[in-house]
PDB file of C-alpha atoms in Angstrom:
ATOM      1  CA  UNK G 254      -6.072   7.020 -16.134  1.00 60.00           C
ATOM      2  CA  UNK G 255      -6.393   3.593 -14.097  1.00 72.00           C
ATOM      3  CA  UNK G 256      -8.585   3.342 -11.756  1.00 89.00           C
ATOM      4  CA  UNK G 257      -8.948   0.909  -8.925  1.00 95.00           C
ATOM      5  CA  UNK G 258     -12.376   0.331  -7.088  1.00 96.00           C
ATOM      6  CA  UNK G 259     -13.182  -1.192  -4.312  1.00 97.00           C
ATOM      7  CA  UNK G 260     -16.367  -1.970  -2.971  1.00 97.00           C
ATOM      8  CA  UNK G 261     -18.223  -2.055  -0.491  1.00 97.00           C
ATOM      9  CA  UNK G 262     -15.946   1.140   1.267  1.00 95.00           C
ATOM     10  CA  UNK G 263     -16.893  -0.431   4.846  1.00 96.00           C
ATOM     11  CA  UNK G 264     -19.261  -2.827   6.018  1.00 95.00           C
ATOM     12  CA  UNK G 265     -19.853  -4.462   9.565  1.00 97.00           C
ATOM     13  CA  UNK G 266     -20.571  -8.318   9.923  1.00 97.00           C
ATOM     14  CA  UNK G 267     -21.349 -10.299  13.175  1.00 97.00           C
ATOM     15  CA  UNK G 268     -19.109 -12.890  14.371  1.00 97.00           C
ATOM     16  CA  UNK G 269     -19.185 -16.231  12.554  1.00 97.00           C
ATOM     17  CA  UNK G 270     -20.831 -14.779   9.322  1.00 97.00           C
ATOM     18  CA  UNK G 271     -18.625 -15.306   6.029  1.00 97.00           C
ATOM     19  CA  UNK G 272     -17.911 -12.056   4.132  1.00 96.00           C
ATOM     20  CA  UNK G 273     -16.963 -10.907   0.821  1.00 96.00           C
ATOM     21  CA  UNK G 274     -15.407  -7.527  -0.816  1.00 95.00           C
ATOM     22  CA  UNK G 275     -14.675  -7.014  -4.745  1.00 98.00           C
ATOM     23  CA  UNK G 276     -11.665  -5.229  -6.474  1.00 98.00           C
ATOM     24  CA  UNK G 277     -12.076  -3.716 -10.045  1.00 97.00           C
ATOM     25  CA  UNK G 278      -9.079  -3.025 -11.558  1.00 95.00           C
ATOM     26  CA  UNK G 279      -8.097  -2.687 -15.532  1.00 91.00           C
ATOM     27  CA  UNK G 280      -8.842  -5.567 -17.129  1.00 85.00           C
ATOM     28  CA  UNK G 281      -5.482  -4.611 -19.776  1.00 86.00           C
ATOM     29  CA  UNK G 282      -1.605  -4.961 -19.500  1.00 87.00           C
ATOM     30  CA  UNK G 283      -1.934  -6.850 -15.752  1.00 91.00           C
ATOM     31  CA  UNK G 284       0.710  -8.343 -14.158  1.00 91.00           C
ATOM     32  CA  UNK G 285      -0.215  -9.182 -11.006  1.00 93.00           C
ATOM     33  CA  UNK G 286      -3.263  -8.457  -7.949  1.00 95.00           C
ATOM     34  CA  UNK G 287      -1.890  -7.992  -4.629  1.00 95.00           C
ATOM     35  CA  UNK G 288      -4.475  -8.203  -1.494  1.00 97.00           C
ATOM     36  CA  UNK G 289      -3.214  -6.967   1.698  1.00 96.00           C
ATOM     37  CA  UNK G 290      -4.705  -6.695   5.310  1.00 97.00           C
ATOM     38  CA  UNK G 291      -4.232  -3.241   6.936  1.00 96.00           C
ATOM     39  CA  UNK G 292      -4.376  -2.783  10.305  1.00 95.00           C
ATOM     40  CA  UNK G 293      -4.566   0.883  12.310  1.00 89.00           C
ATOM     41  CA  UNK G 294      -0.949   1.538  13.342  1.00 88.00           C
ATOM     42  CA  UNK G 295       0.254  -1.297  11.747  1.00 93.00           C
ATOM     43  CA  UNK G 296       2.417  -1.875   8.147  1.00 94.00           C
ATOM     44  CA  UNK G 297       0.007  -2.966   5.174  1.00 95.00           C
ATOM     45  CA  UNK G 298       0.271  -7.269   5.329  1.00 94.00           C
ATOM     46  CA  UNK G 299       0.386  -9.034   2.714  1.00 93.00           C
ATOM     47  CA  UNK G 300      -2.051 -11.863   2.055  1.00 95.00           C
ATOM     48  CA  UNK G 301      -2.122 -12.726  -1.504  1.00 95.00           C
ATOM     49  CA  UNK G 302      -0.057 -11.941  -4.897  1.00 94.00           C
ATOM     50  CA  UNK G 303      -2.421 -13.589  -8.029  1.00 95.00           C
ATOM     51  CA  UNK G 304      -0.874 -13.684 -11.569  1.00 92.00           C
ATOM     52  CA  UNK G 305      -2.992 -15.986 -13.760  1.00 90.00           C
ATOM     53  CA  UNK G 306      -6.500 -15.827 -14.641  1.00 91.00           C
ATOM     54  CA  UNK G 307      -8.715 -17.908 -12.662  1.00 91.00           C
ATOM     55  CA  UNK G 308      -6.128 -17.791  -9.789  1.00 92.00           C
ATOM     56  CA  UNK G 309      -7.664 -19.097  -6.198  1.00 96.00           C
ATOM     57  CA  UNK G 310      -5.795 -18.377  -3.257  1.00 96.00           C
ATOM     58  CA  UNK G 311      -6.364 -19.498   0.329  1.00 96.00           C
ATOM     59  CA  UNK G 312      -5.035 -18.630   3.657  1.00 94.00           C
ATOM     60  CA  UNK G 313      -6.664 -20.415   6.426  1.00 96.00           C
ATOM     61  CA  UNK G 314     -10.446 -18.621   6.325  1.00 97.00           C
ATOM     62  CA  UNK G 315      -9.364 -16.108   3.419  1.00 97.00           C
ATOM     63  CA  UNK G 316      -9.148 -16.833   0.133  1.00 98.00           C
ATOM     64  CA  UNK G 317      -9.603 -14.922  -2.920  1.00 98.00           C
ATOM     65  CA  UNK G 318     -10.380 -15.398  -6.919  1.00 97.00           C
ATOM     66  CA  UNK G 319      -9.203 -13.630  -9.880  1.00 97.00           C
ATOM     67  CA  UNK G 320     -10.846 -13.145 -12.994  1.00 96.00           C
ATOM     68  CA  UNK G 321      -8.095 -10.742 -15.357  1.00 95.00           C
ATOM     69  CA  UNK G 322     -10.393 -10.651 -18.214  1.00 93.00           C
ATOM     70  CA  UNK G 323     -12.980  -9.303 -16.638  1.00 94.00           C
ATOM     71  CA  UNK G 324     -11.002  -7.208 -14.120  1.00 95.00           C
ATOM     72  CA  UNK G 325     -12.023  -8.442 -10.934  1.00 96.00           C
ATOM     73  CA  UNK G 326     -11.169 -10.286  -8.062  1.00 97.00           C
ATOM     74  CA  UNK G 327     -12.830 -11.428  -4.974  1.00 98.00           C
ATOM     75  CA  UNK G 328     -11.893 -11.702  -1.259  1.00 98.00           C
ATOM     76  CA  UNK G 329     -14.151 -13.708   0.922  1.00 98.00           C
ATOM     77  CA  UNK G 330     -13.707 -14.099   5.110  1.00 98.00           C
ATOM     78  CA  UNK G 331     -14.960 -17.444   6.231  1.00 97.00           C
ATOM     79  CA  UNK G 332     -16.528 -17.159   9.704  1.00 97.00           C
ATOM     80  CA  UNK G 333     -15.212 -13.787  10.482  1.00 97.00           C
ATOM     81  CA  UNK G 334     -13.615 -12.968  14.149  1.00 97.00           C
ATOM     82  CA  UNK G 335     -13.283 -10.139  15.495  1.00 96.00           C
ATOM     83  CA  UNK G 336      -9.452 -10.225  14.783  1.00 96.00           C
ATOM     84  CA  UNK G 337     -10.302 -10.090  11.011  1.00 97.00           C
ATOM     85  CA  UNK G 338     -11.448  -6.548  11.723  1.00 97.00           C
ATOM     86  CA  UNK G 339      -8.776  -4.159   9.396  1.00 97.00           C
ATOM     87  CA  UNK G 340      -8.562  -2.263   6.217  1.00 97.00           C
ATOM     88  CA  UNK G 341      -8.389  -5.042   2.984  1.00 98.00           C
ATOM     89  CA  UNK G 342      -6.174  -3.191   0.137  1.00 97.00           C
ATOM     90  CA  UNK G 343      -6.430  -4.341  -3.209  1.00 97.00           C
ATOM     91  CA  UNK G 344      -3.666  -3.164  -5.394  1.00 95.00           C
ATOM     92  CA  UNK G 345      -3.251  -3.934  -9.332  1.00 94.00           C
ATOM     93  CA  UNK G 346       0.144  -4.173 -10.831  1.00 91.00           C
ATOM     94  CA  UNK G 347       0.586  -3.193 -14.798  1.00 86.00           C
ATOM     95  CA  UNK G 348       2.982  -4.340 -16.959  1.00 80.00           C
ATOM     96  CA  UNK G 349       5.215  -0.742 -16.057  1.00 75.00           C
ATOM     97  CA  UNK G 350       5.225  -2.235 -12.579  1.00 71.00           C
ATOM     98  CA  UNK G 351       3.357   0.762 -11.047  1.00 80.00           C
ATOM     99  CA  UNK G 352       1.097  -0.523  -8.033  1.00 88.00           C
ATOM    100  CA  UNK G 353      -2.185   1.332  -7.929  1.00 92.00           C
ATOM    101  CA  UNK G 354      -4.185   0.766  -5.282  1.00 95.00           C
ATOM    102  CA  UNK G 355      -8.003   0.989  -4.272  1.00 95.00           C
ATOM    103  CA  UNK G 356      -9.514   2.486  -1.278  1.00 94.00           C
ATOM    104  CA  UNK G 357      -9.853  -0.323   0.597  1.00 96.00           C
ATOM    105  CA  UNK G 358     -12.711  -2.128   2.168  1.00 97.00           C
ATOM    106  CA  UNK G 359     -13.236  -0.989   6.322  1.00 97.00           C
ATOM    107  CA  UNK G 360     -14.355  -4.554   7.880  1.00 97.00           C
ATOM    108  CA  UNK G 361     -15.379  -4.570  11.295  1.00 97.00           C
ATOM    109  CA  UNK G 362     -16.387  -7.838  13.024  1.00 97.00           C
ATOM    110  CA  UNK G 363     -19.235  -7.153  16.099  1.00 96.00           C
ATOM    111  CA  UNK G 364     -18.311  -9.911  18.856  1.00 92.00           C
TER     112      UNK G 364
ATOM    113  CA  UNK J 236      11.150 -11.991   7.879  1.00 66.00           C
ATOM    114  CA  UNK J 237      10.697  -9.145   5.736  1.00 85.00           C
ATOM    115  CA  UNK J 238      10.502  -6.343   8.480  1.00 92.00           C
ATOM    116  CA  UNK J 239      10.528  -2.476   6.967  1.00 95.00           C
ATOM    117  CA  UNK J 240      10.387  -0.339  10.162  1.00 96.00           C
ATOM    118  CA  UNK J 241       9.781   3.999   9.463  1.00 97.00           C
ATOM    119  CA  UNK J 242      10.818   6.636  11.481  1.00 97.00           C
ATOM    120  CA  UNK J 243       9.175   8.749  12.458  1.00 97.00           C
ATOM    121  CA  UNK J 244       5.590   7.628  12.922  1.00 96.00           C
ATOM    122  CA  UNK J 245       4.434  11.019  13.989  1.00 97.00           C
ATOM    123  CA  UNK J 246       6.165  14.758  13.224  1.00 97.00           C
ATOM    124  CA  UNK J 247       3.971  18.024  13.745  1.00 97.00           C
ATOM    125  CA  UNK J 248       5.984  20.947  12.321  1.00 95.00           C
ATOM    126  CA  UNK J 249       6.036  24.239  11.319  1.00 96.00           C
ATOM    127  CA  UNK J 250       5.263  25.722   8.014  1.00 97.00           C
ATOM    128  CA  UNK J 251       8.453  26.149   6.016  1.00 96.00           C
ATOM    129  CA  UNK J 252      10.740  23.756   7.723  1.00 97.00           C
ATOM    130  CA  UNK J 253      11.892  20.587   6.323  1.00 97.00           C
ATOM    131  CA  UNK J 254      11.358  17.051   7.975  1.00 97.00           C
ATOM    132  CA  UNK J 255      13.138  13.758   7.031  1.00 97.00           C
ATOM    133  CA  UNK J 256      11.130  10.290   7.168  1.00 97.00           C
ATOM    134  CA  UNK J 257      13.772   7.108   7.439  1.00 97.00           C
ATOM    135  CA  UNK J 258      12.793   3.845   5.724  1.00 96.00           C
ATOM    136  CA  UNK J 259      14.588   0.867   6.596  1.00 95.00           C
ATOM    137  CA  UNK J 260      14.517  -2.938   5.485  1.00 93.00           C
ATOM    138  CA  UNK J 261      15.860  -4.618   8.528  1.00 93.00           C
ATOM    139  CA  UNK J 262      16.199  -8.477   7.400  1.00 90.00           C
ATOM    140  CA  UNK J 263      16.726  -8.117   3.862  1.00 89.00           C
ATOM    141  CA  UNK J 264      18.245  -5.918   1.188  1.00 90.00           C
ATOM    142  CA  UNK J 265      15.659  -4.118  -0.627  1.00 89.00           C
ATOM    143  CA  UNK J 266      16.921  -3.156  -4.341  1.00 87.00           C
ATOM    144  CA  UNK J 267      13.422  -0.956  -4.703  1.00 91.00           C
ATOM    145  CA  UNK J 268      11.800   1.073  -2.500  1.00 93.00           C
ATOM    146  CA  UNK J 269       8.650   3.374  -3.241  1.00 94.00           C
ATOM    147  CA  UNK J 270       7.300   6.373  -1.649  1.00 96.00           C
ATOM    148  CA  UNK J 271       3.322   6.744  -1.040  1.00 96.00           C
ATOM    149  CA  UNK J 272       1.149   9.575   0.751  1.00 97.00           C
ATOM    150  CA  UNK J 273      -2.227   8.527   1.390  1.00 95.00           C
ATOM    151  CA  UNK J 274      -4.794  12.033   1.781  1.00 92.00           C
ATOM    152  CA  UNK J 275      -8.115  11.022   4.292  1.00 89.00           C
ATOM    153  CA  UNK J 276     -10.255   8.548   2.674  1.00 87.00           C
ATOM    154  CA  UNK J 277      -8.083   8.335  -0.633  1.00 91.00           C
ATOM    155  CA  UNK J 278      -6.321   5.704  -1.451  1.00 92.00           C
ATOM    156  CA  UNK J 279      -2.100   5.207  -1.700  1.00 94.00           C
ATOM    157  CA  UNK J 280      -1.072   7.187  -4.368  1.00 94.00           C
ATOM    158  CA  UNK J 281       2.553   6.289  -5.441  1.00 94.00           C
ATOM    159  CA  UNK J 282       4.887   9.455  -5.337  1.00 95.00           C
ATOM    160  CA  UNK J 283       8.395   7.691  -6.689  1.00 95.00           C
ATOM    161  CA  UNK J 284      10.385   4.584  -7.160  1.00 92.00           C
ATOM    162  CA  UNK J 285      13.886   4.425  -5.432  1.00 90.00           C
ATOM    163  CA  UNK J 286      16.745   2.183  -6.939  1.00 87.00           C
ATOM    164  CA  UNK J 287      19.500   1.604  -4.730  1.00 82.00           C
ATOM    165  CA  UNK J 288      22.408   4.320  -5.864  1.00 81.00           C
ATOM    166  CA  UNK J 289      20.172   5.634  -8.611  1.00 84.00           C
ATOM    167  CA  UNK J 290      18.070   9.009  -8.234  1.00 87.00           C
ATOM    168  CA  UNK J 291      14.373   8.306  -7.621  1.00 92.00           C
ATOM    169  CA  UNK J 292      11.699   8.575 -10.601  1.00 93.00           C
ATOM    170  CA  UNK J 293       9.259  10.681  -9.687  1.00 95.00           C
ATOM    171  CA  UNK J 294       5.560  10.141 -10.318  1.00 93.00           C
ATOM    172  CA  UNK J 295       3.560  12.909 -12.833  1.00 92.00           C
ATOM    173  CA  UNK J 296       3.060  15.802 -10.245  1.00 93.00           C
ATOM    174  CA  UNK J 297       5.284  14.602  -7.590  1.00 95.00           C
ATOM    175  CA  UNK J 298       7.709  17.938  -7.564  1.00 94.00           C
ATOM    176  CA  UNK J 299      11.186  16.414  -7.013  1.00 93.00           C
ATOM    177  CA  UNK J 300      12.757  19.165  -5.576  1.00 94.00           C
ATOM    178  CA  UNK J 301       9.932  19.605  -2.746  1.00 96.00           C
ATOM    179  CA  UNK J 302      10.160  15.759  -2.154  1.00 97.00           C
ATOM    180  CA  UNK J 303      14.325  14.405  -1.910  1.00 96.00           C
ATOM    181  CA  UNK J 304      14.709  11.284  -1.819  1.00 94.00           C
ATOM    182  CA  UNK J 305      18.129   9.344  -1.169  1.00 90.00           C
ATOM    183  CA  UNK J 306      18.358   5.455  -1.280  1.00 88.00           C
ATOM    184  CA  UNK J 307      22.039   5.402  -0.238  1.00 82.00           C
ATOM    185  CA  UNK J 308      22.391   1.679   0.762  1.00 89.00           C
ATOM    186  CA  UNK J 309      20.416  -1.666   0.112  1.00 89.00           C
ATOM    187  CA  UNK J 310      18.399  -0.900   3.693  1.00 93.00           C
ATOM    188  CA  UNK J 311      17.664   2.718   4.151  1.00 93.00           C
ATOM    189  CA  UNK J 312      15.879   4.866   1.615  1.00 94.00           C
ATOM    190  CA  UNK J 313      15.046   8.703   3.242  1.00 95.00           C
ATOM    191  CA  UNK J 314      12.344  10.970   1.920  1.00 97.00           C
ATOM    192  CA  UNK J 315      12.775  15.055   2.648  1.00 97.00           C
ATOM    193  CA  UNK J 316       9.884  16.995   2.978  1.00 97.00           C
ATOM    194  CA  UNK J 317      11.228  20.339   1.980  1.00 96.00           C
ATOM    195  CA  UNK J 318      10.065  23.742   3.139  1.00 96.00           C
ATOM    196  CA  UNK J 319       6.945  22.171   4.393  1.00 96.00           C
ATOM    197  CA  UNK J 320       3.282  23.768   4.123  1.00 96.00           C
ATOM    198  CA  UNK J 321       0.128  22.371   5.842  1.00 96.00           C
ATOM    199  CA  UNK J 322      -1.162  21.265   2.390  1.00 95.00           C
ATOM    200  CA  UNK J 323       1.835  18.448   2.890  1.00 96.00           C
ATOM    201  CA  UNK J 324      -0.110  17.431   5.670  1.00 96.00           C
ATOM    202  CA  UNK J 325      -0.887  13.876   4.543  1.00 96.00           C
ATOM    203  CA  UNK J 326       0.244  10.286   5.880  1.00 97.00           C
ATOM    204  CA  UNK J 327       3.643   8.756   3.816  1.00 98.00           C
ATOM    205  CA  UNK J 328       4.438   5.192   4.050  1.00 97.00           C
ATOM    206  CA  UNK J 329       7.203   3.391   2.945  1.00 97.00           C
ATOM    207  CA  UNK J 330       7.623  -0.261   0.821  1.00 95.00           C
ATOM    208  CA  UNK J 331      10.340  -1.775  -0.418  1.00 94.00           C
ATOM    209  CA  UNK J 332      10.935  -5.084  -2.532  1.00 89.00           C
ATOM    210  CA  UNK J 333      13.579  -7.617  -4.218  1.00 84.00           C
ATOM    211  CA  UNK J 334      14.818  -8.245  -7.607  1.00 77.00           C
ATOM    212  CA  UNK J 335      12.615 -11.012  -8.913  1.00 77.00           C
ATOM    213  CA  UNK J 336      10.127 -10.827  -6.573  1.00 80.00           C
ATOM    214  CA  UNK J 337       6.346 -10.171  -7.011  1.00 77.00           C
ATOM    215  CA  UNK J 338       5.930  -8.696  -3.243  1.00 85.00           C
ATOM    216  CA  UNK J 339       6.436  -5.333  -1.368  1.00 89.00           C
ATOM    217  CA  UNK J 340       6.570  -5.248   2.364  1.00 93.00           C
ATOM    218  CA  UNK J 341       5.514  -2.149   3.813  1.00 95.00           C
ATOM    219  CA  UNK J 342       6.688   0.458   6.829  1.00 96.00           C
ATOM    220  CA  UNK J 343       3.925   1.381   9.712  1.00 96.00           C
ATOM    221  CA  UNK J 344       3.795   5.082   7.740  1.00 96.00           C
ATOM    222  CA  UNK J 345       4.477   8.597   9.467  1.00 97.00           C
ATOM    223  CA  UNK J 346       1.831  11.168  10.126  1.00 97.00           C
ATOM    224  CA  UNK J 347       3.119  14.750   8.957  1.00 97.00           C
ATOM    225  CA  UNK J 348       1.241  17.371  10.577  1.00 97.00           C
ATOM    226  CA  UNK J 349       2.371  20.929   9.126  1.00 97.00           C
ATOM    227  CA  UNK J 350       1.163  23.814  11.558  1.00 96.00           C
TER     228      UNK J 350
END
């Protein structure tokens, strides 16, 4: 069975500190990491789709790392806001193209 | 761009009724579309793949004839939640994506409550 963890399951930060969560995900037959940003009553937003090893993405204060062989990949919140305050999804994509998805990190930014 | 809307986002209903949950891609043509319910504090658990005038694969456990799906055009997949009990209760959400590419954009999800 493939499993998908992420950690930690919530976590509270002040304003301005940086942040990071992790995603563990099979470390075999990958084809791609997808992070996305989840707000309540919102649709699932995509941030970043990673495909090779070592893969750094960066969106303005997020970015992210992957590390296939190993089977993780970062996410990390540069001087969080309170705006940044959602659910992060990781989900792993195998080489069947089935998305499996972790739990998802609860990130709430105190003004 | 890439705007899935889902409708409803909310349906309370009573046990042994059926309820229907619209997905629609409103700026592109989605060629996939997938089905997930999410139970409290699990995480999305993929019930089946639509293909665009193709029946749906269903995921291992996912009882096909409880869950009907029809993707009858490139922007509306629908998901029927057949003779519904309360342990259907669960929040479904929508994605759907293009040939070639790596990303899915997702629906806002509906909230089936089954009294």
């Amino acid at each position: 069975i493939l499993n998908v963890e992420q950690s930690p399951q919530s976590l509270h930060v002040q304003e301005g500190d940086s942040t990071n969560f992790t995603c563990s995900f099979p470390s075999s037959n990958f084809y791609a990491l997808h992070w996305y940003r989840w707000e309540t009553a919102k649709s699932p937003e995509a941030l970043f789709v990673m495909t090779l090893n070592g893969d750094e993405k960066k969106k303005g204060r997020i970015s992210a790392t992957l590390n296939t062989k190993e089977g993780y990949s970062y996410l990390y919140i540069k001087g969080s806001q309170p705006e940044d305050s959602a659910t992060y999804l990781c989900a792993f994509r195998s080489g069947t193209y089935k998305y499996i998805f972790g739990t998802g990190t609860r990130l709430k930014v105190l003004a | 761009g890439a705007v899935v809307s889902q409708h409803p986002s909310r349906v309370i209903c009573k046990s042994g009724t059926s309820v229907k949950i619209e997905c629609r891609s409103l700026d592109f043509q989605a060629t996939t579309m997938f089905w997930y319910r999410q139970f409290p504090k699990q995480s999305l658990m993929l019930m089946a793949t639509s293909n665009e005038g193709s029946k749906a694969t269903y995921e291992q456990g996912v009882e096909k004839d409880k869950f009907l799906i029809n993707h009858a055009s490139l922007t509306l997949s629908t998901l029927t939640v057949t003779s519904a009990h309360p342990e259907d209760s669960s929040f479904y959400i929508c994605s759907a994506t293009v040939a070639g590419s790596y990303e899915q954009y997702f629906g806002p999800g509906t909230r089936l409550t089954v009294t």
